[in-house]
Amino acid sequence: MASSTPGAVIAASIASGGPESLGWLNDIISQLWERMSIVGSDMVKESVEPSFAELPGPLSSLHFTNIDLGKTPIKFDRIDVHTKNEDCIKLDIDVIWDGDCDIALKANVLGSFGVKSVKLEGRLSVLMLPLIDRMPIVSAVQVAFINPPKLDLDFTGMANIADLSIIDQTIRNTIHDSMAAMMVLPDRMLIKMDPANDFFQTYQEPIGIVRLTIVSGGGFKIQGRLLNKDVPDVFVKTKFAGFREWTTSTKNNTTSPEWNESKDFVLSDDDQLITLDAYDSDGLSSHDDLGIASITVGELLLSGKTKDVKLVKKGKVTGAHIVVKSDIFSLVPDLISFESPEYAGSDSLCGLLTVLVAQAFNIPVEKDEANVSVKIAWGKEDYSTAAVIAAPGIDALNPSFDTPFLLPLTQEKALARDDVVFTLLNGGTEEIGTASVPYSTLVDSPSMMVTGKVGVGQQGAMLQFRVSLRGLQLAE
């Protein structure tokens, strides 16, 4: 389990010997690329295409008619090896791909168009754990982008429309969302090396919760002269890693705005990026961009938790700045934060509910009819695992899900004291049975954690899961 003190986060950020090049690995990837691109094409179709059905209008009929990732292989660079603990090896690696693709798409009314090249840049976090005393030594590998990767698509066919329209952005957003659901922190792609891998030992709890506070700003300029002066009305859009953008209130007619507004996020890595984008509000019209700045959580902590960051616009320093502060909260088996005023408010978290769905057993259907998933209901919210079907090497009648669900808690949600309800499904709608973890049982359990392998339904099916409840404590 990762330590969540600011000192531990700082130590993690400097615990490597420095980045090294990976020419040898790129040579291997080049040799394997023809086969890797086939696997990659299948993954793109399986992960992205289902999301198209949720798009508006004619875009909902969008589908791939061809996916060829081309002959230019992905490249890796700047590997950092971190000393996480004795049971885990952590690698951070740059990923760069400038691919010459042949991707064709088709949608009703819109017709056919394609993507002739893809540019992808990001930094991967690779966790190798647990380490075992038998082959393959590493029980499992978990892979995730630390921050959403940069993605550029070059359209063809409908390029004159797509590059200048909502279609372009919609497709990019869909790919980003699909990727984020699979492998942008806090979500990780799990690759089992040992068939006997224990998901509960493999799962890594987040570092904790980071509270970002936009404190103040300064140096913003007054536009115009004399009677036509325009004093800026400043607000800040804050993007933290792969989470949804958060916007401060607008401070009118000031060059030195003060906000002291905060928002809490789940923190998984010290290299997760905070991006601050300042604007001059123009009411209902488009807002004027005043500059952008970015800093990682690790850099912010190394600066003493508070940093005056300079804004840049079109590559030039604007002279304006924003003061941003971070506080780290540990995840603890203590629920005092559920009622403390320090954790009150819709933008403040008081804890974290974690649900791990490991495996189901003895699914009572024919093998070729198996299409098994698990729905988790908690209060008014529900979540689902991916469905598992029969395939070479996959036992669909004893399917492994190995899926974590992180449910950040506000005090309003926490005090509802809702039970966690599992529903085992086949085909998305056919209910095999249910199981539940009452809130009272969870609170009364040692370390506020319930691990179960319980019967589901009346035909012998079973479900293996773990539910844990954590409060917050300021990490000094």
GROMACS .gro file of C-alpha atoms in nm:
model
  476
    1MET     CA    1   0.000   0.000   0.000
    2ALA     CA    2   0.136   0.340  -0.094
    3SER     CA    3   0.215   0.593   0.175
    4SER     CA    4   0.023   0.918   0.139
    5THR     CA    5   0.221   1.174   0.335
    6PRO     CA    6   0.351   1.475   0.140
    7GLY     CA    7   0.701   1.362   0.234
    8ALA     CA    8   0.638   1.021   0.080
    9VAL     CA    9   0.504   1.178  -0.239
   10ILE     CA   10   0.811   1.402  -0.260
   11ALA     CA   11   1.038   1.106  -0.195
   12ALA     CA   12   0.863   0.909  -0.471
   13SER     CA   13   0.923   1.191  -0.717
   14ILE     CA   14   1.300   1.174  -0.665
   15ALA     CA   15   1.342   0.803  -0.591
   16SER     CA   16   1.484   0.708  -0.930
   17GLY     CA   17   1.830   0.735  -1.078
   18GLY     CA   18   1.704   0.961  -1.355
   19PRO     CA   19   1.556   0.884  -1.698
   20GLU     CA   20   1.738   0.657  -1.942
   21SER     CA   21   1.692   0.591  -2.313
   22LEU     CA   22   1.522   0.280  -2.452
   23GLY     CA   23   1.678   0.223  -2.792
   24TRP     CA   24   1.704  -0.150  -2.728
   25LEU     CA   25   1.331  -0.175  -2.650
   26ASN     CA   26   1.240   0.023  -2.962
   27ASP     CA   27   1.441  -0.226  -3.170
   28ILE     CA   28   1.235  -0.510  -3.024
   29ILE     CA   29   0.907  -0.322  -3.081
   30SER     CA   30   1.008  -0.257  -3.442
   31GLN     CA   31   1.057  -0.630  -3.492
   32LEU     CA   32   0.721  -0.712  -3.331
   33TRP     CA   33   0.518  -0.422  -3.471
   34GLU     CA   34   0.345  -0.612  -3.752
   35ARG     CA   35   0.187  -0.847  -3.497
   36MET     CA   36   0.138  -0.578  -3.232
   37SER     CA   37  -0.052  -0.360  -3.479
   38ILE     CA   38  -0.299  -0.644  -3.546
   39VAL     CA   39  -0.365  -0.680  -3.173
   40GLY     CA   40  -0.383  -0.302  -3.137
   41SER     CA   41  -0.638  -0.275  -3.419
   42ASP     CA   42  -0.863  -0.527  -3.246
   43MET     CA   43  -0.831  -0.338  -2.914
   44VAL     CA   44  -0.923  -0.006  -3.079
   45LYS     CA   45  -1.234  -0.157  -3.240
   46GLU     CA   46  -1.346  -0.335  -2.922
   47SER     CA   47  -1.288  -0.041  -2.687
   48VAL     CA   48  -1.384   0.261  -2.900
   49GLU     CA   49  -1.660   0.146  -3.138
   50PRO     CA   50  -1.923   0.069  -2.867
   51SER     CA   51  -1.892   0.432  -2.749
   52PHE     CA   52  -2.002   0.563  -3.089
   53ALA     CA   53  -2.355   0.432  -3.024
   54GLU     CA   54  -2.395   0.692  -2.747
   55LEU     CA   55  -2.312   0.987  -2.976
   56PRO     CA   56  -2.587   1.225  -3.093
   57GLY     CA   57  -2.767   1.218  -3.429
   58PRO     CA   58  -2.607   1.043  -3.726
   59LEU     CA   59  -2.281   0.999  -3.536
   60SER     CA   60  -2.448   0.719  -3.336
   61SER     CA   61  -2.424   0.498  -3.644
   62LEU     CA   62  -2.051   0.556  -3.674
   63HIS     CA   63  -1.842   0.241  -3.708
   64PHE     CA   64  -1.504   0.127  -3.832
   65THR     CA   65  -1.483  -0.034  -4.174
   66ASN     CA   66  -1.106  -0.072  -4.164
   67ILE     CA   67  -0.830  -0.031  -3.903
   68ASP     CA   68  -0.469  -0.054  -4.017
   69LEU     CA   69  -0.220   0.102  -3.774
   70GLY     CA   70   0.047   0.123  -4.043
   71LYS     CA   71   0.415   0.034  -4.042
   72THR     CA   72   0.551   0.301  -3.807
   73PRO     CA   73   0.592   0.146  -3.460
   74ILE     CA   74   0.531   0.311  -3.126
   75LYS     CA   75   0.849   0.435  -2.959
   76PHE     CA   76   0.941   0.447  -2.592
   77ASP     CA   77   1.188   0.680  -2.422
   78ARG     CA   78   1.300   0.826  -2.086
   79ILE     CA   79   1.237   0.532  -1.856
   80ASP     CA   80   1.245   0.605  -1.483
   81VAL     CA   81   1.266   0.315  -1.236
   82HIS     CA   82   1.124   0.404  -0.895
   83THR     CA   83   1.176   0.228  -0.566
   84LYS     CA   84   0.817   0.195  -0.452
   85ASN     CA   85   0.852  -0.088  -0.199
   86GLU     CA   86   1.002  -0.435  -0.178
   87ASP     CA   87   0.700  -0.597  -0.340
   88CYS     CA   88   0.661  -0.358  -0.636
   89ILE     CA   89   0.861  -0.220  -0.926
   90LYS     CA   90   0.735   0.108  -1.074
   91LEU     CA   91   0.839   0.233  -1.418
   92ASP     CA   92   0.754   0.566  -1.584
   93ILE     CA   93   0.802   0.567  -1.961
   94ASP     CA   94   0.739   0.819  -2.240
   95VAL     CA   95   0.528   0.690  -2.531
   96ILE     CA   96   0.554   0.856  -2.873
   97TRP     CA   97   0.372   0.746  -3.185
   98ASP     CA   98   0.362   0.926  -3.520
   99GLY     CA   99   0.167   0.663  -3.708
  100ASP     CA  100   0.087   0.639  -4.079
  101CYS     CA  101  -0.253   0.476  -4.041
  102ASP     CA  102  -0.533   0.369  -4.271
  103ILE     CA  103  -0.845   0.392  -4.057
  104ALA     CA  104  -1.182   0.409  -4.230
  105LEU     CA  105  -1.513   0.504  -4.066
  106LYS     CA  106  -1.869   0.523  -4.191
  107ALA     CA  107  -2.189   0.679  -4.059
  108ASN     CA  108  -2.542   0.717  -4.194
  109VAL     CA  109  -2.597   1.047  -4.380
  110LEU     CA  110  -2.236   1.154  -4.323
  111GLY     CA  111  -2.096   0.879  -4.542
  112SER     CA  112  -1.739   0.750  -4.526
  113PHE     CA  113  -1.422   0.922  -4.409
  114GLY     CA  114  -1.095   0.818  -4.255
  115VAL     CA  115  -0.788   0.893  -4.049
  116LYS     CA  116  -0.455   0.882  -4.234
  117SER     CA  117  -0.225   0.958  -3.944
  118VAL     CA  118  -0.227   0.960  -3.565
  119LYS     CA  119   0.008   1.141  -3.331
  120LEU     CA  120   0.008   1.021  -2.972
  121GLU     CA  121   0.229   1.139  -2.686
  122GLY     CA  122   0.203   1.055  -2.318
  123ARG     CA  123   0.380   0.913  -2.016
  124LEU     CA  124   0.298   0.565  -1.891
  125SER     CA  125   0.307   0.438  -1.536
  126VAL     CA  126   0.385   0.066  -1.516
  127LEU     CA  127   0.340  -0.124  -1.190
  128MET     CA  128   0.490  -0.473  -1.161
  129LEU     CA  129   0.343  -0.649  -0.857
  130PRO     CA  130   0.317  -0.856  -0.654
  131LEU     CA  131   0.662  -1.012  -0.686
  132ILE     CA  132   0.655  -1.386  -0.622
  133ASP     CA  133   0.922  -1.650  -0.554
  134ARG     CA  134   0.841  -1.861  -0.860
  135MET     CA  135   0.822  -1.803  -1.232
  136PRO     CA  136   0.725  -1.560  -1.380
  137ILE     CA  137   0.844  -1.369  -1.064
  138VAL     CA  138   0.614  -1.077  -1.154
  139SER     CA  139   0.255  -1.187  -1.087
  140ALA     CA  140   0.090  -0.902  -1.281
  141VAL     CA  141   0.164  -0.582  -1.470
  142GLN     CA  142  -0.061  -0.275  -1.453
  143VAL     CA  143  -0.033  -0.002  -1.716
  144ALA     CA  144  -0.184   0.347  -1.724
  145PHE     CA  145  -0.118   0.691  -1.867
  146ILE     CA  146  -0.042   0.925  -1.577
  147ASN     CA  147  -0.222   1.208  -1.758
  148PRO     CA  148  -0.445   1.195  -2.069
  149PRO     CA  149  -0.213   1.159  -2.369
  150LYS     CA  150  -0.196   1.422  -2.642
  151LEU     CA  151  -0.383   1.300  -2.948
  152ASP     CA  152  -0.388   1.449  -3.298
  153LEU     CA  153  -0.585   1.296  -3.586
  154ASP     CA  154  -0.539   1.383  -3.953
  155PHE     CA  155  -0.866   1.316  -4.133
  156THR     CA  156  -0.911   1.225  -4.496
  157GLY     CA  157  -1.220   1.203  -4.716
  158MET     CA  158  -1.428   1.438  -4.500
  159ALA     CA  159  -1.122   1.624  -4.376
  160ASN     CA  160  -1.246   1.965  -4.483
  161ILE     CA  161  -1.552   1.910  -4.270
  162ALA     CA  162  -1.413   1.701  -3.987
  163ASP     CA  163  -1.111   1.914  -3.908
  164LEU     CA  164  -1.329   2.224  -3.882
  165SER     CA  165  -1.641   2.086  -3.721
  166ILE     CA  166  -1.781   1.925  -3.412
  167ILE     CA  167  -1.722   1.584  -3.572
  168ASP     CA  168  -1.348   1.619  -3.525
  169GLN     CA  169  -1.372   1.708  -3.157
  170THR     CA  170  -1.643   1.449  -3.092
  171ILE     CA  171  -1.430   1.166  -3.231
  172ARG     CA  172  -1.125   1.283  -3.037
  173ASN     CA  173  -1.330   1.305  -2.717
  174THR     CA  174  -1.474   0.958  -2.772
  175ILE     CA  175  -1.128   0.808  -2.817
  176HIS     CA  176  -1.000   0.997  -2.512
  177ASP     CA  177  -1.296   0.880  -2.300
  178SER     CA  178  -1.254   0.518  -2.412
  179MET     CA  179  -0.884   0.533  -2.337
  180ALA     CA  180  -0.947   0.699  -2.000
  181ALA     CA  181  -1.191   0.425  -1.901
  182MET     CA  182  -0.922   0.165  -1.967
  183MET     CA  183  -0.585   0.314  -1.885
  184VAL     CA  184  -0.567   0.673  -1.760
  185LEU     CA  185  -0.514   0.704  -1.384
  186PRO     CA  186  -0.681   0.611  -1.158
  187ASP     CA  187  -0.784   0.335  -1.403
  188ARG     CA  188  -0.518   0.082  -1.500
  189MET     CA  189  -0.502  -0.197  -1.758
  190LEU     CA  190  -0.423  -0.524  -1.579
  191ILE     CA  191  -0.212  -0.791  -1.749
  192LYS     CA  192  -0.187  -1.115  -1.553
  193MET     CA  193   0.149  -1.291  -1.582
  194ASP     CA  194   0.063  -1.560  -1.327
  195PRO     CA  195  -0.271  -1.743  -1.378
  196ALA     CA  196  -0.299  -1.772  -0.999
  197ASN     CA  197  -0.265  -1.396  -0.950
  198ASP     CA  198  -0.463  -1.262  -0.654
  199PHE     CA  199  -0.640  -0.941  -0.761
  200PHE     CA  200  -0.680  -0.825  -0.401
  201GLN     CA  201  -0.301  -0.834  -0.353
  202THR     CA  202  -0.241  -0.675  -0.694
  203TYR     CA  203  -0.473  -0.376  -0.653
  204GLN     CA  204  -0.301  -0.058  -0.533
  205GLU     CA  205  -0.499   0.192  -0.330
  206PRO     CA  206  -0.457   0.557  -0.442
  207ILE     CA  207  -0.202   0.776  -0.265
  208GLY     CA  208  -0.494   0.968  -0.117
  209ILE     CA  209  -0.696   1.278  -0.195
  210VAL     CA  210  -0.544   1.605  -0.314
  211ARG     CA  211  -0.725   1.930  -0.237
  212LEU     CA  212  -0.635   2.195  -0.494
  213THR     CA  213  -0.698   2.555  -0.392
  214ILE     CA  214  -0.690   2.841  -0.640
  215VAL     CA  215  -0.577   3.108  -0.397
  216SER     CA  216  -0.534   3.429  -0.594
  217GLY     CA  217  -0.389   3.590  -0.905
  218GLY     CA  218  -0.211   3.904  -1.007
  219GLY     CA  219  -0.051   4.094  -1.290
  220PHE     CA  220  -0.357   4.088  -1.517
  221LYS     CA  221  -0.365   4.385  -1.752
  222ILE     CA  222  -0.624   4.656  -1.809
  223GLN     CA  223  -0.713   4.681  -2.174
  224GLY     CA  224  -0.801   5.007  -2.351
  225ARG     CA  225  -0.741   5.365  -2.238
  226LEU     CA  226  -0.909   5.656  -2.062
  227LEU     CA  227  -1.289   5.625  -2.077
  228ASN     CA  228  -1.277   5.291  -2.256
  229LYS     CA  229  -1.082   5.093  -1.998
  230ASP     CA  230  -1.163   4.724  -1.968
  231VAL     CA  231  -1.067   4.586  -1.628
  232PRO     CA  232  -1.069   4.205  -1.654
  233ASP     CA  233  -1.332   3.981  -1.497
  234VAL     CA  234  -1.112   3.681  -1.419
  235PHE     CA  235  -1.199   3.315  -1.370
  236VAL     CA  236  -0.983   3.002  -1.386
  237LYS     CA  237  -1.052   2.664  -1.541
  238THR     CA  238  -0.857   2.393  -1.362
  239LYS     CA  239  -0.791   2.052  -1.518
  240PHE     CA  240  -0.642   1.785  -1.296
  241ALA     CA  241  -0.508   1.479  -1.479
  242GLY     CA  242  -0.798   1.286  -1.638
  243PHE     CA  243  -1.074   1.432  -1.421
  244ARG     CA  244  -1.345   1.672  -1.532
  245GLU     CA  245  -1.257   2.039  -1.559
  246TRP     CA  246  -1.340   2.261  -1.263
  247THR     CA  247  -1.414   2.634  -1.291
  248THR     CA  248  -1.377   2.901  -1.023
  249SER     CA  249  -1.617   3.189  -0.973
  250THR     CA  250  -1.555   3.510  -1.170
  251LYS     CA  251  -1.390   3.803  -0.991
  252ASN     CA  252  -1.508   4.119  -1.164
  253ASN     CA  253  -1.312   4.435  -1.242
  254THR     CA  254  -0.981   4.342  -1.084
  255THR     CA  255  -0.622   4.278  -1.186
  256SER     CA  256  -0.553   4.098  -0.856
  257PRO     CA  257  -0.838   3.849  -0.805
  258GLU     CA  258  -0.871   3.646  -0.485
  259TRP     CA  259  -1.062   3.319  -0.485
  260ASN     CA  260  -0.954   3.076  -0.213
  261GLU     CA  261  -1.173   2.814  -0.381
  262SER     CA  262  -1.096   2.442  -0.353
  263LYS     CA  263  -1.178   2.114  -0.522
  264ASP     CA  264  -1.081   1.759  -0.417
  265PHE     CA  265  -0.954   1.484  -0.648
  266VAL     CA  266  -0.832   1.126  -0.613
  267LEU     CA  267  -0.450   1.129  -0.625
  268SER     CA  268  -0.272   0.829  -0.777
  269ASP     CA  269   0.069   0.961  -0.885
  270ASP     CA  270   0.291   1.258  -0.802
  271ASP     CA  271   0.332   1.331  -1.176
  272GLN     CA  272  -0.039   1.395  -1.227
  273LEU     CA  273  -0.069   1.737  -1.392
  274ILE     CA  274  -0.255   2.048  -1.277
  275THR     CA  275  -0.341   2.280  -1.567
  276LEU     CA  276  -0.465   2.633  -1.495
  277ASP     CA  277  -0.627   2.834  -1.775
  278ALA     CA  278  -0.729   3.193  -1.693
  279TYR     CA  279  -1.000   3.383  -1.882
  280ASP     CA  280  -1.153   3.729  -1.895
  281SER     CA  281  -1.529   3.674  -1.882
  282ASP     CA  282  -1.727   3.844  -2.158
  283GLY     CA  283  -2.073   3.745  -2.043
  284LEU     CA  284  -2.252   3.539  -2.305
  285SER     CA  285  -1.989   3.591  -2.575
  286SER     CA  286  -1.661   3.403  -2.609
  287HIS     CA  287  -1.418   3.461  -2.323
  288ASP     CA  288  -1.072   3.611  -2.375
  289ASP     CA  289  -0.786   3.374  -2.296
  290LEU     CA  290  -0.545   3.532  -2.044
  291GLY     CA  291  -0.288   3.253  -2.040
  292ILE     CA  292  -0.221   2.900  -1.923
  293ALA     CA  293   0.014   2.734  -1.675
  294SER     CA  294   0.078   2.379  -1.556
  295ILE     CA  295   0.252   2.208  -1.267
  296THR     CA  296   0.257   1.852  -1.131
  297VAL     CA  297   0.152   1.762  -0.777
  298GLY     CA  298   0.509   1.655  -0.704
  299GLU     CA  299   0.649   1.988  -0.821
  300LEU     CA  300   0.392   2.171  -0.611
  301LEU     CA  301   0.481   1.974  -0.299
  302LEU     CA  302   0.853   2.032  -0.359
  303SER     CA  303   0.771   2.405  -0.360
  304GLY     CA  304   0.621   2.381  -0.010
  305LYS     CA  305   0.260   2.300  -0.117
  306THR     CA  306   0.200   2.654  -0.253
  307LYS     CA  307   0.334   2.794  -0.580
  308ASP     CA  308   0.302   3.117  -0.775
  309VAL     CA  309   0.280   2.993  -1.135
  310LYS     CA  310   0.333   3.223  -1.431
  311LEU     CA  311   0.083   3.229  -1.716
  312VAL     CA  312   0.194   3.183  -2.076
  313LYS     CA  313   0.005   3.271  -2.394
  314LYS     CA  314   0.124   3.172  -2.740
  315GLY     CA  315   0.461   3.078  -2.597
  316LYS     CA  316   0.521   3.410  -2.422
  317VAL     CA  317   0.503   3.497  -2.053
  318THR     CA  318   0.208   3.732  -2.000
  319GLY     CA  319   0.323   3.888  -1.672
  320ALA     CA  320   0.018   3.748  -1.491
  321HIS     CA  321   0.032   3.471  -1.233
  322ILE     CA  322  -0.190   3.243  -1.024
  323VAL     CA  323  -0.120   3.113  -0.674
  324VAL     CA  324  -0.219   2.747  -0.634
  325LYS     CA  325  -0.201   2.536  -0.320
  326SER     CA  326  -0.226   2.163  -0.256
  327ASP     CA  327  -0.310   1.961   0.055
  328ILE     CA  328  -0.279   1.583   0.069
  329PHE     CA  329  -0.521   1.371   0.271
  330SER     CA  330  -0.446   1.013   0.369
  331LEU     CA  331  -0.705   0.737   0.336
  332VAL     CA  332  -0.767   0.599   0.685
  333PRO     CA  333  -1.010   0.348   0.847
  334ASP     CA  334  -1.163   0.627   1.055
  335LEU     CA  335  -1.483   0.811   0.968
  336ILE     CA  336  -1.441   1.133   1.168
  337SER     CA  337  -1.413   1.320   0.837
  338PHE     CA  338  -1.770   1.216   0.752
  339GLU     CA  339  -1.898   1.474   1.000
  340SER     CA  340  -1.612   1.726   1.032
  341PRO     CA  341  -1.682   2.079   0.890
  342GLU     CA  342  -1.337   2.072   0.725
  343TYR     CA  343  -1.472   1.821   0.473
  344ALA     CA  344  -1.815   1.977   0.409
  345GLY     CA  345  -1.936   2.106   0.071
  346SER     CA  346  -2.010   1.970  -0.275
  347ASP     CA  347  -1.649   2.022  -0.395
  348SER     CA  348  -1.496   1.862  -0.084
  349LEU     CA  349  -1.453   1.489  -0.030
  350CYS     CA  350  -1.470   1.318   0.309
  351GLY     CA  351  -1.374   0.966   0.210
  352LEU     CA  352  -1.356   0.691  -0.050
  353LEU     CA  353  -1.560   0.376  -0.106
  354THR     CA  354  -1.368   0.114  -0.303
  355VAL     CA  355  -1.537  -0.187  -0.463
  356LEU     CA  356  -1.323  -0.463  -0.612
  357VAL     CA  357  -1.496  -0.722  -0.830
  358ALA     CA  358  -1.262  -1.019  -0.870
  359GLN     CA  359  -1.436  -1.324  -1.014
  360ALA     CA  360  -1.761  -1.515  -1.055
  361PHE     CA  361  -1.795  -1.894  -1.043
  362ASN     CA  362  -2.030  -2.163  -1.170
  363ILE     CA  363  -2.233  -1.947  -1.408
  364PRO     CA  364  -2.552  -2.154  -1.477
  365VAL     CA  365  -2.568  -2.117  -1.856
  366GLU     CA  366  -2.425  -2.297  -2.156
  367LYS     CA  367  -2.069  -2.193  -2.241
  368ASP     CA  368  -2.158  -2.048  -2.580
  369GLU     CA  369  -2.441  -1.844  -2.423
  370ALA     CA  370  -2.224  -1.688  -2.153
  371ASN     CA  371  -2.205  -1.307  -2.164
  372VAL     CA  372  -2.144  -1.234  -1.796
  373SER     CA  373  -2.112  -0.902  -1.616
  374VAL     CA  374  -2.161  -0.757  -1.269
  375LYS     CA  375  -2.363  -0.445  -1.186
  376ILE     CA  376  -2.285  -0.257  -0.866
  377ALA     CA  377  -2.559  -0.038  -0.721
  378TRP     CA  378  -2.490   0.211  -0.444
  379GLY     CA  379  -2.766   0.456  -0.360
  380LYS     CA  380  -2.872   0.632  -0.680
  381GLU     CA  381  -2.554   0.534  -0.865
  382ASP     CA  382  -2.471   0.214  -1.050
  383TYR     CA  383  -2.165   0.081  -1.228
  384SER     CA  384  -2.091  -0.224  -1.441
  385THR     CA  385  -1.795  -0.441  -1.527
  386ALA     CA  386  -1.719  -0.530  -1.887
  387ALA     CA  387  -1.896  -0.845  -2.007
  388VAL     CA  388  -1.694  -1.168  -2.035
  389ILE     CA  389  -1.765  -1.413  -2.317
  390ALA     CA  390  -1.606  -1.744  -2.411
  391ALA     CA  391  -1.280  -1.713  -2.604
  392PRO     CA  392  -0.948  -1.900  -2.624
  393GLY     CA  393  -0.792  -1.887  -2.277
  394ILE     CA  394  -1.105  -1.733  -2.117
  395ASP     CA  395  -1.334  -1.936  -1.893
  396ALA     CA  396  -1.667  -1.757  -1.935
  397LEU     CA  397  -1.838  -1.985  -1.681
  398ASN     CA  398  -1.587  -1.881  -1.413
  399PRO     CA  399  -1.512  -1.531  -1.543
  400SER     CA  400  -1.243  -1.305  -1.399
  401PHE     CA  401  -1.336  -0.936  -1.390
  402ASP     CA  402  -1.051  -0.794  -1.178
  403THR     CA  403  -1.215  -0.452  -1.186
  404PRO     CA  404  -1.191  -0.175  -0.925
  405PHE     CA  405  -1.453   0.095  -0.876
  406LEU     CA  406  -1.353   0.408  -0.683
  407LEU     CA  407  -1.647   0.603  -0.542
  408PRO     CA  408  -1.537   0.940  -0.396
  409LEU     CA  409  -1.758   1.042  -0.105
  410THR     CA  410  -1.900   1.381  -0.017
  411GLN     CA  411  -2.054   1.410   0.327
  412GLU     CA  412  -2.400   1.405   0.171
  413LYS     CA  413  -2.328   1.070   0.001
  414ALA     CA  414  -2.148   0.923   0.301
  415LEU     CA  415  -2.421   1.004   0.549
  416ALA     CA  416  -2.684   0.832   0.331
  417ARG     CA  417  -2.531   0.504   0.456
  418ASP     CA  418  -2.635   0.310   0.147
  419ASP     CA  419  -2.567  -0.062   0.107
  420VAL     CA  420  -2.354  -0.194  -0.179
  421VAL     CA  421  -2.557  -0.430  -0.399
  422PHE     CA  422  -2.406  -0.668  -0.656
  423THR     CA  423  -2.615  -0.812  -0.940
  424LEU     CA  424  -2.470  -1.094  -1.150
  425LEU     CA  425  -2.603  -1.069  -1.506
  426ASN     CA  426  -2.591  -1.268  -1.826
  427GLY     CA  427  -2.651  -1.091  -2.154
  428GLY     CA  428  -2.680  -0.757  -1.979
  429THR     CA  429  -3.039  -0.811  -1.862
  430GLU     CA  430  -3.083  -1.172  -1.744
  431GLU     CA  431  -3.040  -1.167  -1.366
  432ILE     CA  432  -2.859  -1.466  -1.217
  433GLY     CA  433  -2.878  -1.335  -0.863
  434THR     CA  434  -2.778  -1.063  -0.618
  435ALA     CA  435  -2.561  -1.016  -0.309
  436SER     CA  436  -2.517  -0.716  -0.085
  437VAL     CA  437  -2.286  -0.563   0.174
  438PRO     CA  438  -2.491  -0.365   0.428
  439TYR     CA  439  -2.341  -0.035   0.535
  440SER     CA  440  -2.359  -0.140   0.900
  441THR     CA  441  -2.161  -0.458   0.828
  442LEU     CA  442  -1.892  -0.258   0.649
  443VAL     CA  443  -1.856  -0.005   0.932
  444ASP     CA  444  -1.839  -0.278   1.197
  445SER     CA  445  -1.583  -0.489   1.009
  446PRO     CA  446  -1.211  -0.491   1.100
  447SER     CA  447  -1.035  -0.210   0.908
  448MET     CA  448  -1.377  -0.129   0.756
  449MET     CA  449  -1.325  -0.388   0.486
  450VAL     CA  450  -1.543  -0.680   0.376
  451THR     CA  451  -1.401  -0.956   0.156
  452GLY     CA  452  -1.648  -1.214   0.035
  453LYS     CA  453  -1.701  -1.516  -0.188
  454VAL     CA  454  -2.074  -1.562  -0.161
  455GLY     CA  455  -2.354  -1.749  -0.328
  456VAL     CA  456  -2.556  -1.555  -0.584
  457GLY     CA  457  -2.898  -1.679  -0.692
  458GLN     CA  458  -3.038  -2.031  -0.652
  459GLN     CA  459  -2.830  -2.225  -0.908
  460GLY     CA  460  -2.487  -2.242  -0.745
  461ALA     CA  461  -2.324  -1.927  -0.885
  462MET     CA  462  -2.079  -1.740  -0.662
  463LEU     CA  463  -1.919  -1.396  -0.664
  464GLN     CA  464  -1.587  -1.286  -0.514
  465PHE     CA  465  -1.549  -0.921  -0.414
  466ARG     CA  466  -1.402  -0.676  -0.164
  467VAL     CA  467  -1.556  -0.353  -0.034
  468SER     CA  468  -1.361  -0.102   0.177
  469LEU     CA  469  -1.457   0.230   0.333
  470ARG     CA  470  -1.204   0.502   0.410
  471GLY     CA  471  -1.221   0.841   0.574
  472LEU     CA  472  -0.966   1.121   0.531
  473GLN     CA  473  -0.696   1.264   0.751
  474LEU     CA  474  -0.472   1.559   0.664
  475ALA     CA  475  -0.121   1.427   0.595
  476GLU     CA  476   0.134   1.636   0.781
   0.00000   0.00000   0.00000
